[in-house]
mmCIF file of C-alpha atoms and ligand atoms in Angstrom:
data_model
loop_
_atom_site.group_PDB
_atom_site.id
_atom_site.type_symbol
_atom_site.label_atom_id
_atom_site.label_comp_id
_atom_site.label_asym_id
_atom_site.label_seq_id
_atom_site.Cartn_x
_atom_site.Cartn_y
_atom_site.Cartn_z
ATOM 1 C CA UNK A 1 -114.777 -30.190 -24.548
ATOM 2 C CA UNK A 2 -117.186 -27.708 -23.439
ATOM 3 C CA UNK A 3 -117.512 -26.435 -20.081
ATOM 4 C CA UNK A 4 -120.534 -26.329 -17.623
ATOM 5 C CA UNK A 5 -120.906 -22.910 -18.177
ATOM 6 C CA UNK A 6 -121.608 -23.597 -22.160
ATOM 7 C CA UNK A 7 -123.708 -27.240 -21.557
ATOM 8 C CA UNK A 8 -126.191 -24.283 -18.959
ATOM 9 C CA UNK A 9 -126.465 -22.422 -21.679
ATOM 10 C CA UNK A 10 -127.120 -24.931 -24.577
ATOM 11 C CA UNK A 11 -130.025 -25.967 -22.334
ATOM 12 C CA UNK A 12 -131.411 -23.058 -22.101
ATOM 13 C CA UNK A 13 -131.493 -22.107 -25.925
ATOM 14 C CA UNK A 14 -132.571 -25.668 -26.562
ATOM 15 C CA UNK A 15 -135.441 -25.544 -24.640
ATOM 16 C CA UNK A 16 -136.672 -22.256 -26.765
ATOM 17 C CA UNK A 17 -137.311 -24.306 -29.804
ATOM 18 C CA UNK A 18 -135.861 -24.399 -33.280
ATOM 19 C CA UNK A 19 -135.376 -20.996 -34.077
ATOM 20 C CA UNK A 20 -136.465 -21.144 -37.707
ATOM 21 C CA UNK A 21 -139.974 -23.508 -37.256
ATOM 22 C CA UNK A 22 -140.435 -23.529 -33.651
ATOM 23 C CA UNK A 23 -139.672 -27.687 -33.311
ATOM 24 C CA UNK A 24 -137.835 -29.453 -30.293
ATOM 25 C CA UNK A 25 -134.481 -27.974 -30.958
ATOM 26 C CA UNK A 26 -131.542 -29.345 -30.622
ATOM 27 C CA UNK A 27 -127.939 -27.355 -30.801
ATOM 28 C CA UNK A 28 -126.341 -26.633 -33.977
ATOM 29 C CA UNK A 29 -122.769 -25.355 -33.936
ATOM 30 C CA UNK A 30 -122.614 -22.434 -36.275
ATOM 31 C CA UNK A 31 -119.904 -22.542 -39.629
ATOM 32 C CA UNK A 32 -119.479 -20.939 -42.654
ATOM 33 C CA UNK A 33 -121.324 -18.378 -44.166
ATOM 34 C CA UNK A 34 -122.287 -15.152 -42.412
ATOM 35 C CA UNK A 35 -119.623 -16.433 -39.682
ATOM 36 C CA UNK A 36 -116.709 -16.454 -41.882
ATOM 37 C CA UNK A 37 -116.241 -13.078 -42.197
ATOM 38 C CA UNK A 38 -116.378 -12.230 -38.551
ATOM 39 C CA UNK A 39 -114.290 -15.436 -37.012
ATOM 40 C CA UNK A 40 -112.563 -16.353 -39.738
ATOM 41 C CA UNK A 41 -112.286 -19.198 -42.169
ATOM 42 C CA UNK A 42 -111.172 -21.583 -39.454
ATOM 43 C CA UNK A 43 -113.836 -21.306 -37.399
ATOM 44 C CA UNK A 44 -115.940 -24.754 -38.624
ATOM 45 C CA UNK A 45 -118.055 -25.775 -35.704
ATOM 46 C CA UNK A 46 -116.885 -27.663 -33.346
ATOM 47 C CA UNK A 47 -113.640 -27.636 -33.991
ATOM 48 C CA UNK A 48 -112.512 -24.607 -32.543
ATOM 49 C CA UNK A 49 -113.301 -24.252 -28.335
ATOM 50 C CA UNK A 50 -114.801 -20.675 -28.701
ATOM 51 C CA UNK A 51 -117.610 -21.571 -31.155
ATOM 52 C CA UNK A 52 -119.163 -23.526 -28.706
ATOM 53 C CA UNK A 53 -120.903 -19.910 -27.967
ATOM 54 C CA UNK A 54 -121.944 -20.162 -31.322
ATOM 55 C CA UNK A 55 -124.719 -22.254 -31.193
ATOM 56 C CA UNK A 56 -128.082 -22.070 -32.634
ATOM 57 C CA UNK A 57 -131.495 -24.229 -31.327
ATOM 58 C CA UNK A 58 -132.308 -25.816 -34.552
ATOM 59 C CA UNK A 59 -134.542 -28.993 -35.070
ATOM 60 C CA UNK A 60 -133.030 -31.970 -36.744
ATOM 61 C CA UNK A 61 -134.903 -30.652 -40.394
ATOM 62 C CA UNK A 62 -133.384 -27.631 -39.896
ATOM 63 C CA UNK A 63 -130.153 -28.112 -38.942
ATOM 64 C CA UNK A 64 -128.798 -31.698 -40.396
ATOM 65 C CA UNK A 65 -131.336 -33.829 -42.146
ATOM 66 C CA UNK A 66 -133.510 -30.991 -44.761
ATOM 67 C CA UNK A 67 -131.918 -29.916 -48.156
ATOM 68 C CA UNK A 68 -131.775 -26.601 -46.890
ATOM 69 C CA UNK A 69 -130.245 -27.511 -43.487
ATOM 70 C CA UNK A 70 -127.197 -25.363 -42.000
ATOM 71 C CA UNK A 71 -124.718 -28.582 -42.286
ATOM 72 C CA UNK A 72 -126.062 -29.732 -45.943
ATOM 73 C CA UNK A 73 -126.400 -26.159 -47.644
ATOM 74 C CA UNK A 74 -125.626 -23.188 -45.276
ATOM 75 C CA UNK A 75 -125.453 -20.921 -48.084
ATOM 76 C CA UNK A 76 -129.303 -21.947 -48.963
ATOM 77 C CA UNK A 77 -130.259 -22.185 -45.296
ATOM 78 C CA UNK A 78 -129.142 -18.760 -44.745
ATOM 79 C CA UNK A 79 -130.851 -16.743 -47.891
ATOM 80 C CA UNK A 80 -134.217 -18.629 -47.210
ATOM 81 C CA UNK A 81 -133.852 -18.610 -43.160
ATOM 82 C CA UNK A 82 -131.996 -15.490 -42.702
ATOM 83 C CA UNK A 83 -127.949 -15.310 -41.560
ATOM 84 C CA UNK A 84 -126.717 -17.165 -38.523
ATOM 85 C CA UNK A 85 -125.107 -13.799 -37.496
ATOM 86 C CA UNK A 86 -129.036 -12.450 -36.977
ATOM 87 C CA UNK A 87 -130.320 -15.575 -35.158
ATOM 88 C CA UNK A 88 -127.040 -15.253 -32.825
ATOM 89 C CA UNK A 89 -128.049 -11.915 -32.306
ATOM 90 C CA UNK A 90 -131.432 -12.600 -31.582
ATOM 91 C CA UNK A 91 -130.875 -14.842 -28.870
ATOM 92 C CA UNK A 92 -128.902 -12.512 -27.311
ATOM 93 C CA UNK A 93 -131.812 -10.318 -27.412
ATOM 94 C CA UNK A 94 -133.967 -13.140 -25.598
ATOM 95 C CA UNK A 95 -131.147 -14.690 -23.223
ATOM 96 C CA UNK A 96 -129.081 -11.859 -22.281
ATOM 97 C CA UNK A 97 -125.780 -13.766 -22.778
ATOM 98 C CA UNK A 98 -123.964 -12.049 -24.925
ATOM 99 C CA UNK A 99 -121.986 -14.744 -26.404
ATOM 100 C CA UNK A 100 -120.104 -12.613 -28.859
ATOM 101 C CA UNK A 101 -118.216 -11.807 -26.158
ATOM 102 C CA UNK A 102 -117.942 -15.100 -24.413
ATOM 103 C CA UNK A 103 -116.774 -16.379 -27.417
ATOM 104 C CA UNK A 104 -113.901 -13.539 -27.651
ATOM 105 C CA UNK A 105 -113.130 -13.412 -24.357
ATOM 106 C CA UNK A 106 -112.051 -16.890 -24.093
ATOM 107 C CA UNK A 107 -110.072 -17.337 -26.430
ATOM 108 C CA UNK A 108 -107.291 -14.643 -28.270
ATOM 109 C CA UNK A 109 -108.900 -14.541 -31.590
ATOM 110 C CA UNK A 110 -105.681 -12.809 -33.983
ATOM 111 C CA UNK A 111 -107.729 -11.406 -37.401
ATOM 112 C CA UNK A 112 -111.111 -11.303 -35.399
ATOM 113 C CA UNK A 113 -112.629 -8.408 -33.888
ATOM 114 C CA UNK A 114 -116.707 -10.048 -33.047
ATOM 115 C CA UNK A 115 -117.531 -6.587 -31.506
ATOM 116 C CA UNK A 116 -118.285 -5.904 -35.217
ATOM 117 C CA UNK A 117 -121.010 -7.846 -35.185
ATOM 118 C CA UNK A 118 -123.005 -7.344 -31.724
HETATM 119 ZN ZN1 ZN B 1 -136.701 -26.218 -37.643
#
């Protein structure tokens, strides 16, 4: 489950707006893709405890329900929206929470070094 510290700052990515159209957001667990290569193939969403800092604000269209949504195509979603690695590192830009670290520091991640992609 994830801890107050994460729900604080869902909320306050949420509230931003989606990230790719600017709708009510809500939070999209990151997977596949651009993340692969940085935390591995096992790191699907919510499955793993330390990709709960891996989150992007996305509105339902963009993240579940479009043809082009992160869960339904990430592949598509990423070459027309741009890589989940860039919007991560964007909202560190705009938040200051450098989740990258979060994410690492929580959690011993074995073939993963995230510092790559801060
Ligand atoms: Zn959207």
């Amino acid at each position: 489950m994830a801890t107050a510290k994460v729900y604080r700052y869902w909320s306050q990515v949420a509230v931003m707006g989606c990230i790719v159209c600017g709708g009510p957001a809500e939070i999209a667990h990151c997977h596949g893709g651009s993340i692969t290569p940085i935390c591995g193939a096992k790191a699907k969403g919510k499955k793993l405890a330390y990709m709960d800092w891996l989150v992007l604000p996305l509105c339902p269209g963009c993240h579940r329900l479009g043809r082009y949504s992160l869960d339904l195509n990430v592949r598509a979603f990423e070459r027309l929206h741009g890589t989940q690695v860039s919007h991560i590192n964007k909202l560190i830009e705009r938040t200051g929470v450098n989740v990258w670290a979060l994410a690492k520091s929580r959690h011993s991640w074995a073939e993963v070094d995230c510092a790559d992609a801060a």
